[in-house]
Amino acid sequence: MITKNNWSTFVAAAFLMGCFQQSIAQKKSQNTVVLSTKPFSDGVNHWYHIKDKHNIVNPIENQPQYAESEYEKIADNILLFQKENGGWPKNYDMRAILTKSQKQEVLAAKSATNTTFDNATTYTHIAYLAQVYTLSKAKKYKEGFDKGIEFIMQAQYPNGGWPQYYPLESNYSRHITFNDGAYMGIMQLLQQIVRGDADYTFIDANLKAKVQTSYQKGIECILNMQIKDNNKLTVWCQQHDEVTLAPAWARKFEPPSICNAESVPVVLFLMEQENPDQKMIQCIQSAVRWFEDSKIYNTRVERFEIAPTESAYKKITHDVRVVTDSTAAPIWTRYYELGTHRPLFCNRDSKFVYSLAEVELERREGYAWYTNQPQKVLKAYPKWQQKWAPNEDVLK
């Protein structure tokens, strides 16, 4: 199920699985070029549906939108929201036709540094500008793109990771962040540049070389962050300490743990790499083995209606429960406890619990505690294994 609270994870996964590829389509009836704005869906959802007192501007009633075919106007919005440091703030609609007053407020906040990679921000804006420059050759879009790429490289830690926000803030957002696709969204963009995808052929050799270096550091950091627990390589946490690389707390209900949900895009990304060295091969093999070993059988998560209940965050109309079902496909919990490898859950008081029933209603219904995503890795593994590790099948 998709709720407002796990929508960003859904969008990030969709983005990593293809939305960030070249998205030019031809409307046959009008022969009009259309650029998809789907990668911005998470920000759009937040702007229209979740109140935030920190917003630069808020939507007006029935805010009009540009058609996706009006890609230069959308790109102009992207440039308008781009900060002086080259990054973007999160949770706005790039298709919104802003009022004069809204535009003035956005311009007045240009020097603010609330720039982030959270909720598919910044790397999606950079990719869109590249597409528009490829089509229009208008210099301003290349300039915005270049500033964005420089922002990504400035934000990168010496060890190769990225924080959730840059400039750094004094909270958990300083940690290296896999949550909501932040790290892998950046890596996907850099990979497309390094591979010379069609929308990035305009990049000069000097900038491309810098991107190549940043990209390789990013890969090395991924390999170095893989959690070794009980002398066994597993997968990754949602966030890792920016200095020690150890698993770290994110929000109060997101503990240091072995996190299967956010690790799936990491493994799939590594499996795409050509000519992996022995360290990368071992990394992938260990992750595949972990996903196989951490399967949960005979278990199904069921959503059902309840009498409307008000929480501090929203009105709740559904609940979820775990039921025993011998016909159910294997499933995984989002978190596994470090040391014991027990399925792990957590409330907003940061106290560990070990069943979904012990999670309070608001968090139980409003968060994706179970996942079937590791099955994607297990499905992709045989082909990868035959190509890169023919003599060692960790699933046998």
PDB file of N, CA and C in Angstrom, residues 278-362:
ATOM      1  N   GLN A 278      36.900  -7.656  -7.190  1.00  0.00           N
ATOM      2  CA  GLN A 278      36.560  -8.703  -6.233  1.00  0.00           C
ATOM      3  C   GLN A 278      35.835  -8.157  -5.022  1.00  0.00           C
ATOM      4  N   LYS A 279      36.168  -6.928  -4.610  1.00  0.00           N
ATOM      5  CA  LYS A 279      35.497  -6.327  -3.458  1.00  0.00           C
ATOM      6  C   LYS A 279      34.022  -6.110  -3.748  1.00  0.00           C
ATOM      7  N   MET A 280      33.696  -5.625  -4.955  1.00  0.00           N
ATOM      8  CA  MET A 280      32.303  -5.399  -5.315  1.00  0.00           C
ATOM      9  C   MET A 280      31.553  -6.721  -5.470  1.00  0.00           C
ATOM     10  N   ILE A 281      32.200  -7.699  -6.043  1.00  0.00           N
ATOM     11  CA  ILE A 281      31.570  -9.016  -6.199  1.00  0.00           C
ATOM     12  C   ILE A 281      31.236  -9.599  -4.832  1.00  0.00           C
ATOM     13  N   GLN A 282      32.177  -9.519  -3.893  1.00  0.00           N
ATOM     14  CA  GLN A 282      31.913 -10.027  -2.548  1.00  0.00           C
ATOM     15  C   GLN A 282      30.786  -9.249  -1.881  1.00  0.00           C
ATOM     16  N   CYS A 283      30.757  -7.952  -2.109  1.00  0.00           N
ATOM     17  CA  CYS A 283      29.706  -7.101  -1.549  1.00  0.00           C
ATOM     18  C   CYS A 283      28.328  -7.572  -2.031  1.00  0.00           C
ATOM     19  N   ILE A 284      28.193  -7.792  -3.321  1.00  0.00           N
ATOM     20  CA  ILE A 284      26.917  -8.216  -3.903  1.00  0.00           C
ATOM     21  C   ILE A 284      26.556  -9.623  -3.433  1.00  0.00           C
ATOM     22  N   GLN A 285      27.509 -10.515  -3.457  1.00  0.00           N
ATOM     23  CA  GLN A 285      27.248 -11.887  -3.024  1.00  0.00           C
ATOM     24  C   GLN A 285      26.756 -11.922  -1.574  1.00  0.00           C
ATOM     25  N   SER A 286      27.383 -11.138  -0.727  1.00  0.00           N
ATOM     26  CA  SER A 286      27.002 -11.114   0.685  1.00  0.00           C
ATOM     27  C   SER A 286      25.604 -10.535   0.863  1.00  0.00           C
ATOM     28  N   ALA A 287      25.280  -9.490   0.099  1.00  0.00           N
ATOM     29  CA  ALA A 287      23.954  -8.884   0.195  1.00  0.00           C
ATOM     30  C   ALA A 287      22.871  -9.853  -0.263  1.00  0.00           C
ATOM     31  N   VAL A 288      23.145 -10.569  -1.350  1.00  0.00           N
ATOM     32  CA  VAL A 288      22.180 -11.559  -1.850  1.00  0.00           C
ATOM     33  C   VAL A 288      21.955 -12.643  -0.808  1.00  0.00           C
ATOM     34  N   ARG A 289      23.029 -13.117  -0.202  1.00  0.00           N
ATOM     35  CA  ARG A 289      22.916 -14.146   0.836  1.00  0.00           C
ATOM     36  C   ARG A 289      22.100 -13.641   2.018  1.00  0.00           C
ATOM     37  N   TRP A 290      22.321 -12.359   2.380  1.00  0.00           N
ATOM     38  CA  TRP A 290      21.556 -11.776   3.490  1.00  0.00           C
ATOM     39  C   TRP A 290      20.069 -11.736   3.157  1.00  0.00           C
ATOM     40  N   PHE A 291      19.729 -11.294   1.953  1.00  0.00           N
ATOM     41  CA  PHE A 291      18.319 -11.230   1.577  1.00  0.00           C
ATOM     42  C   PHE A 291      17.685 -12.619   1.614  1.00  0.00           C
ATOM     43  N   GLU A 292      18.411 -13.614   1.178  1.00  0.00           N
ATOM     44  CA  GLU A 292      17.882 -14.977   1.220  1.00  0.00           C
ATOM     45  C   GLU A 292      17.687 -15.447   2.665  1.00  0.00           C
ATOM     46  N   ASP A 293      18.669 -15.176   3.506  1.00  0.00           N
ATOM     47  CA  ASP A 293      18.612 -15.650   4.893  1.00  0.00           C
ATOM     48  C   ASP A 293      17.581 -14.904   5.736  1.00  0.00           C
ATOM     49  N   SER A 294      17.248 -13.686   5.358  1.00  0.00           N
ATOM     50  CA  SER A 294      16.337 -12.879   6.175  1.00  0.00           C
ATOM     51  C   SER A 294      14.883 -12.960   5.713  1.00  0.00           C
ATOM     52  N   LYS A 295      14.577 -13.875   4.821  1.00  0.00           N
ATOM     53  CA  LYS A 295      13.192 -14.081   4.387  1.00  0.00           C
ATOM     54  C   LYS A 295      12.296 -14.450   5.565  1.00  0.00           C
ATOM     55  N   ILE A 296      11.071 -13.995   5.493  1.00  0.00           N
ATOM     56  CA  ILE A 296      10.052 -14.364   6.476  1.00  0.00           C
ATOM     57  C   ILE A 296       8.934 -15.089   5.727  1.00  0.00           C
ATOM     58  N   TYR A 297       8.572 -16.270   6.196  1.00  0.00           N
ATOM     59  CA  TYR A 297       7.591 -17.102   5.494  1.00  0.00           C
ATOM     60  C   TYR A 297       6.237 -17.091   6.220  1.00  0.00           C
ATOM     61  N   ASN A 298       5.214 -17.505   5.474  1.00  0.00           N
ATOM     62  CA  ASN A 298       3.863 -17.707   6.037  1.00  0.00           C
ATOM     63  C   ASN A 298       3.296 -16.449   6.678  1.00  0.00           C
ATOM     64  N   THR A 299       3.656 -15.325   6.129  1.00  0.00           N
ATOM     65  CA  THR A 299       3.264 -14.048   6.736  1.00  0.00           C
ATOM     66  C   THR A 299       2.716 -13.105   5.679  1.00  0.00           C
ATOM     67  N   ARG A 300       1.590 -12.485   6.014  1.00  0.00           N
ATOM     68  CA  ARG A 300       0.971 -11.504   5.132  1.00  0.00           C
ATOM     69  C   ARG A 300       0.546 -10.298   5.965  1.00  0.00           C
ATOM     70  N   VAL A 301       0.716  -9.104   5.393  1.00  0.00           N
ATOM     71  CA  VAL A 301       0.292  -7.875   6.065  1.00  0.00           C
ATOM     72  C   VAL A 301      -1.048  -7.453   5.470  1.00  0.00           C
ATOM     73  N   GLU A 302      -2.008  -7.239   6.324  1.00  0.00           N
ATOM     74  CA  GLU A 302      -3.383  -6.971   5.900  1.00  0.00           C
ATOM     75  C   GLU A 302      -3.802  -5.579   6.365  1.00  0.00           C
ATOM     76  N   ARG A 303      -4.378  -4.805   5.468  1.00  0.00           N
ATOM     77  CA  ARG A 303      -4.880  -3.468   5.777  1.00  0.00           C
ATOM     78  C   ARG A 303      -6.404  -3.522   5.865  1.00  0.00           C
ATOM     79  N   PHE A 304      -6.969  -2.839   6.866  1.00  0.00           N
ATOM     80  CA  PHE A 304      -8.420  -2.897   7.044  1.00  0.00           C
ATOM     81  C   PHE A 304      -8.927  -1.565   7.601  1.00  0.00           C
ATOM     82  N   GLU A 305     -10.197  -1.303   7.349  1.00  0.00           N
ATOM     83  CA  GLU A 305     -10.804  -0.048   7.781  1.00  0.00           C
ATOM     84  C   GLU A 305     -11.090  -0.071   9.277  1.00  0.00           C
ATOM     85  N   ILE A 306     -10.987   1.118   9.887  1.00  0.00           N
ATOM     86  CA  ILE A 306     -11.358   1.302  11.284  1.00  0.00           C
ATOM     87  C   ILE A 306     -12.179   2.580  11.407  1.00  0.00           C
ATOM     88  N   ALA A 307     -12.786   2.779  12.550  1.00  0.00           N
ATOM     89  CA  ALA A 307     -13.489   4.044  12.795  1.00  0.00           C
ATOM     90  C   ALA A 307     -12.471   5.173  12.757  1.00  0.00           C
ATOM     91  N   PRO A 308     -12.788   6.276  12.096  1.00  0.00           N
ATOM     92  CA  PRO A 308     -11.830   7.396  11.990  1.00  0.00           C
ATOM     93  C   PRO A 308     -11.289   7.814  13.349  1.00  0.00           C
ATOM     94  N   THR A 309      -9.966   7.950  13.405  1.00  0.00           N
ATOM     95  CA  THR A 309      -9.268   8.304  14.637  1.00  0.00           C
ATOM     96  C   THR A 309      -8.329   9.464  14.362  1.00  0.00           C
ATOM     97  N   GLU A 310      -8.360  10.483  15.207  1.00  0.00           N
ATOM     98  CA  GLU A 310      -7.478  11.635  15.028  1.00  0.00           C
ATOM     99  C   GLU A 310      -6.164  11.392  15.772  1.00  0.00           C
ATOM    100  N   SER A 311      -5.049  11.664  15.075  1.00  0.00           N
ATOM    101  CA  SER A 311      -3.743  11.651  15.719  1.00  0.00           C
ATOM    102  C   SER A 311      -3.169  13.064  15.653  1.00  0.00           C
ATOM    103  N   ALA A 312      -1.997  13.245  16.208  1.00  0.00           N
ATOM    104  CA  ALA A 312      -1.362  14.566  16.167  1.00  0.00           C
ATOM    105  C   ALA A 312      -0.937  14.935  14.761  1.00  0.00           C
ATOM    106  N   TYR A 313      -0.948  13.967  13.834  1.00  0.00           N
ATOM    107  CA  TYR A 313      -0.412  14.183  12.500  1.00  0.00           C
ATOM    108  C   TYR A 313      -1.469  14.137  11.399  1.00  0.00           C
ATOM    109  N   LYS A 314      -2.522  13.344  11.602  1.00  0.00           N
ATOM    110  CA  LYS A 314      -3.527  13.191  10.557  1.00  0.00           C
ATOM    111  C   LYS A 314      -4.713  12.399  11.083  1.00  0.00           C
ATOM    112  N   LYS A 315      -5.752  12.304  10.266  1.00  0.00           N
ATOM    113  CA  LYS A 315      -6.885  11.435  10.582  1.00  0.00           C
ATOM    114  C   LYS A 315      -6.570  10.037  10.056  1.00  0.00           C
ATOM    115  N   ILE A 316      -6.787   9.043  10.891  1.00  0.00           N
ATOM    116  CA  ILE A 316      -6.473   7.663  10.528  1.00  0.00           C
ATOM    117  C   ILE A 316      -7.767   6.897  10.285  1.00  0.00           C
ATOM    118  N   THR A 317      -7.872   6.284   9.130  1.00  0.00           N
ATOM    119  CA  THR A 317      -9.081   5.539   8.776  1.00  0.00           C
ATOM    120  C   THR A 317      -8.818   4.055   8.545  1.00  0.00           C
ATOM    121  N   HIS A 318      -7.525   3.649   8.584  1.00  0.00           N
ATOM    122  CA  HIS A 318      -7.181   2.241   8.368  1.00  0.00           C
ATOM    123  C   HIS A 318      -6.133   1.800   9.386  1.00  0.00           C
ATOM    124  N   ASP A 319      -6.075   0.514   9.589  1.00  0.00           N
ATOM    125  CA  ASP A 319      -5.040  -0.094  10.427  1.00  0.00           C
ATOM    126  C   ASP A 319      -4.418  -1.235   9.627  1.00  0.00           C
ATOM    127  N   VAL A 320      -3.316  -1.785  10.112  1.00  0.00           N
ATOM    128  CA  VAL A 320      -2.679  -2.936   9.479  1.00  0.00           C
ATOM    129  C   VAL A 320      -2.369  -3.979  10.541  1.00  0.00           C
ATOM    130  N   ARG A 321      -2.345  -5.232  10.121  1.00  0.00           N
ATOM    131  CA  ARG A 321      -2.010  -6.313  11.047  1.00  0.00           C
ATOM    132  C   ARG A 321      -1.295  -7.418  10.268  1.00  0.00           C
ATOM    133  N   VAL A 322      -0.578  -8.209  10.995  1.00  0.00           N
ATOM    134  CA  VAL A 322       0.124  -9.352  10.422  1.00  0.00           C
ATOM    135  C   VAL A 322      -0.734 -10.590  10.632  1.00  0.00           C
ATOM    136  N   VAL A 323      -0.927 -11.348   9.559  1.00  0.00           N
ATOM    137  CA  VAL A 323      -1.700 -12.585   9.663  1.00  0.00           C
ATOM    138  C   VAL A 323      -0.859 -13.752   9.147  1.00  0.00           C
ATOM    139  N   THR A 324      -1.125 -14.925   9.663  1.00  0.00           N
ATOM    140  CA  THR A 324      -0.441 -16.134   9.206  1.00  0.00           C
ATOM    141  C   THR A 324      -1.121 -16.647   7.940  1.00  0.00           C
ATOM    142  N   ASP A 325      -0.322 -16.909   6.918  1.00  0.00           N
ATOM    143  CA  ASP A 325      -0.864 -17.361   5.637  1.00  0.00           C
ATOM    144  C   ASP A 325       0.168 -18.266   4.983  1.00  0.00           C
ATOM    145  N   SER A 326      -0.124 -19.558   4.935  1.00  0.00           N
ATOM    146  CA  SER A 326       0.833 -20.535   4.393  1.00  0.00           C
ATOM    147  C   SER A 326       1.037 -20.380   2.890  1.00  0.00           C
ATOM    148  N   THR A 327       0.152 -19.644   2.227  1.00  0.00           N
ATOM    149  CA  THR A 327       0.277 -19.444   0.780  1.00  0.00           C
ATOM    150  C   THR A 327       1.007 -18.146   0.426  1.00  0.00           C
ATOM    151  N   ALA A 328       1.357 -17.356   1.436  1.00  0.00           N
ATOM    152  CA  ALA A 328       1.965 -16.041   1.172  1.00  0.00           C
ATOM    153  C   ALA A 328       3.383 -16.186   0.638  1.00  0.00           C
ATOM    154  N   ALA A 329       3.743 -15.294  -0.278  1.00  0.00           N
ATOM    155  CA  ALA A 329       5.119 -15.237  -0.775  1.00  0.00           C
ATOM    156  C   ALA A 329       6.033 -14.750   0.338  1.00  0.00           C
ATOM    157  N   PRO A 330       7.319 -15.060   0.274  1.00  0.00           N
ATOM    158  CA  PRO A 330       8.242 -14.558   1.298  1.00  0.00           C
ATOM    159  C   PRO A 330       8.183 -13.032   1.400  1.00  0.00           C
ATOM    160  N   ILE A 331       8.413 -12.539   2.592  1.00  0.00           N
ATOM    161  CA  ILE A 331       8.371 -11.110   2.846  1.00  0.00           C
ATOM    162  C   ILE A 331       9.530 -10.772   3.788  1.00  0.00           C
ATOM    163  N   TRP A 332       9.847  -9.498   3.902  1.00  0.00           N
ATOM    164  CA  TRP A 332      10.925  -9.058   4.779  1.00  0.00           C
ATOM    165  C   TRP A 332      10.445  -7.883   5.622  1.00  0.00           C
ATOM    166  N   THR A 333      11.005  -7.710   6.802  1.00  0.00           N
ATOM    167  CA  THR A 333      10.754  -6.483   7.529  1.00  0.00           C
ATOM    168  C   THR A 333      11.735  -5.423   7.038  1.00  0.00           C
ATOM    169  N   ARG A 334      11.356  -4.184   7.239  1.00  0.00           N
ATOM    170  CA  ARG A 334      12.215  -3.079   6.821  1.00  0.00           C
ATOM    171  C   ARG A 334      13.523  -3.089   7.616  1.00  0.00           C
ATOM    172  N   TYR A 335      13.406  -3.385   8.931  1.00  0.00           N
ATOM    173  CA  TYR A 335      14.564  -3.350   9.818  1.00  0.00           C
ATOM    174  C   TYR A 335      14.829  -4.707  10.456  1.00  0.00           C
ATOM    175  N   TYR A 336      16.138  -4.992  10.650  1.00  0.00           N
ATOM    176  CA  TYR A 336      16.573  -6.139  11.432  1.00  0.00           C
ATOM    177  C   TYR A 336      17.571  -5.632  12.468  1.00  0.00           C
ATOM    178  N   GLU A 337      17.425  -6.110  13.689  1.00  0.00           N
ATOM    179  CA  GLU A 337      18.241  -5.607  14.792  1.00  0.00           C
ATOM    180  C   GLU A 337      19.705  -6.006  14.626  1.00  0.00           C
ATOM    181  N   LEU A 338      20.588  -5.054  14.850  1.00  0.00           N
ATOM    182  CA  LEU A 338      22.017  -5.346  14.834  1.00  0.00           C
ATOM    183  C   LEU A 338      22.338  -6.335  15.953  1.00  0.00           C
ATOM    184  N   GLY A 339      23.157  -7.292  15.661  1.00  0.00           N
ATOM    185  CA  GLY A 339      23.555  -8.272  16.671  1.00  0.00           C
ATOM    186  C   GLY A 339      22.684  -9.498  16.698  1.00  0.00           C
ATOM    187  N   THR A 340      21.366  -9.307  16.859  1.00  0.00           N
ATOM    188  CA  THR A 340      20.460 -10.459  16.959  1.00  0.00           C
ATOM    189  C   THR A 340      19.835 -10.834  15.623  1.00  0.00           C
ATOM    190  N   HIS A 341      19.734  -9.884  14.713  1.00  0.00           N
ATOM    191  CA  HIS A 341      19.083 -10.039  13.405  1.00  0.00           C
ATOM    192  C   HIS A 341      17.596 -10.345  13.531  1.00  0.00           C
ATOM    193  N   ARG A 342      17.000  -9.943  14.645  1.00  0.00           N
ATOM    194  CA  ARG A 342      15.549 -10.094  14.826  1.00  0.00           C
ATOM    195  C   ARG A 342      14.818  -8.994  14.047  1.00  0.00           C
ATOM    196  N   PRO A 343      13.662  -9.300  13.461  1.00  0.00           N
ATOM    197  CA  PRO A 343      12.835  -8.246  12.883  1.00  0.00           C
ATOM    198  C   PRO A 343      12.566  -7.163  13.921  1.00  0.00           C
ATOM    199  N   LEU A 344      12.732  -5.911  13.505  1.00  0.00           N
ATOM    200  CA  LEU A 344      12.730  -4.805  14.454  1.00  0.00           C
ATOM    201  C   LEU A 344      11.716  -3.736  14.050  1.00  0.00           C
ATOM    202  N   PHE A 345      11.044  -3.192  15.051  1.00  0.00           N
ATOM    203  CA  PHE A 345      10.089  -2.104  14.852  1.00  0.00           C
ATOM    204  C   PHE A 345      10.393  -1.037  15.897  1.00  0.00           C
ATOM    205  N   CYS A 346       9.797   0.140  15.736  1.00  0.00           N
ATOM    206  CA  CYS A 346      10.133   1.222  16.653  1.00  0.00           C
ATOM    207  C   CYS A 346       8.999   2.245  16.695  1.00  0.00           C
ATOM    208  N   ASN A 347       8.766   2.821  17.865  1.00  0.00           N
ATOM    209  CA  ASN A 347       7.787   3.884  18.015  1.00  0.00           C
ATOM    210  C   ASN A 347       8.468   5.249  18.015  1.00  0.00           C
ATOM    211  N   ARG A 348       7.675   6.288  18.064  1.00  0.00           N
ATOM    212  CA  ARG A 348       8.222   7.646  18.078  1.00  0.00           C
ATOM    213  C   ARG A 348       8.982   7.968  19.361  1.00  0.00           C
ATOM    214  N   ASP A 349       8.900   7.093  20.371  1.00  0.00           N
ATOM    215  CA  ASP A 349       9.696   7.279  21.580  1.00  0.00           C
ATOM    216  C   ASP A 349      11.069   6.631  21.451  1.00  0.00           C
ATOM    217  N   SER A 350      11.371   6.092  20.262  1.00  0.00           N
ATOM    218  CA  SER A 350      12.657   5.453  19.946  1.00  0.00           C
ATOM    219  C   SER A 350      12.899   4.148  20.692  1.00  0.00           C
ATOM    220  N   LYS A 351      11.869   3.582  21.304  1.00  0.00           N
ATOM    221  CA  LYS A 351      12.031   2.303  21.985  1.00  0.00           C
ATOM    222  C   LYS A 351      11.776   1.150  21.009  1.00  0.00           C
ATOM    223  N   PHE A 352      12.656   0.168  21.042  1.00  0.00           N
ATOM    224  CA  PHE A 352      12.528  -0.984  20.164  1.00  0.00           C
ATOM    225  C   PHE A 352      11.356  -1.860  20.592  1.00  0.00           C
ATOM    226  N   VAL A 353      10.623  -2.379  19.609  1.00  0.00           N
ATOM    227  CA  VAL A 353       9.640  -3.431  19.821  1.00  0.00           C
ATOM    228  C   VAL A 353       9.855  -4.470  18.733  1.00  0.00           C
ATOM    229  N   TYR A 354       9.257  -5.645  18.912  1.00  0.00           N
ATOM    230  CA  TYR A 354       9.606  -6.752  18.035  1.00  0.00           C
ATOM    231  C   TYR A 354       8.412  -7.369  17.311  1.00  0.00           C
ATOM    232  N   SER A 355       7.319  -6.631  17.269  1.00  0.00           N
ATOM    233  CA  SER A 355       6.180  -7.054  16.455  1.00  0.00           C
ATOM    234  C   SER A 355       5.427  -5.816  15.999  1.00  0.00           C
ATOM    235  N   LEU A 356       4.740  -5.938  14.890  1.00  0.00           N
ATOM    236  CA  LEU A 356       3.973  -4.808  14.362  1.00  0.00           C
ATOM    237  C   LEU A 356       2.854  -4.410  15.323  1.00  0.00           C
ATOM    238  N   ALA A 357       2.299  -5.374  16.022  1.00  0.00           N
ATOM    239  CA  ALA A 357       1.201  -5.091  16.944  1.00  0.00           C
ATOM    240  C   ALA A 357       1.626  -4.159  18.079  1.00  0.00           C
ATOM    241  N   GLU A 358       2.911  -4.130  18.405  1.00  0.00           N
ATOM    242  CA  GLU A 358       3.410  -3.274  19.479  1.00  0.00           C
ATOM    243  C   GLU A 358       3.678  -1.839  19.021  1.00  0.00           C
ATOM    244  N   VAL A 359       3.573  -1.587  17.735  1.00  0.00           N
ATOM    245  CA  VAL A 359       3.762  -0.236  17.215  1.00  0.00           C
ATOM    246  C   VAL A 359       2.452   0.524  17.374  1.00  0.00           C
ATOM    247  N   GLU A 360       2.528   1.759  17.810  1.00  0.00           N
ATOM    248  CA  GLU A 360       1.330   2.564  17.999  1.00  0.00           C
ATOM    249  C   GLU A 360       0.620   2.793  16.670  1.00  0.00           C
ATOM    250  N   LEU A 361      -0.696   2.945  16.728  1.00  0.00           N
ATOM    251  CA  LEU A 361      -1.537   3.004  15.531  1.00  0.00           C
ATOM    252  C   LEU A 361      -1.014   3.991  14.493  1.00  0.00           C
ATOM    253  N   GLU A 362      -0.680   5.206  14.893  1.00  0.00           N
ATOM    254  CA  GLU A 362      -0.266   6.233  13.927  1.00  0.00           C
ATOM    255  C   GLU A 362       0.957   5.797  13.139  1.00  0.00           C
TER     256      GLU A 362
END
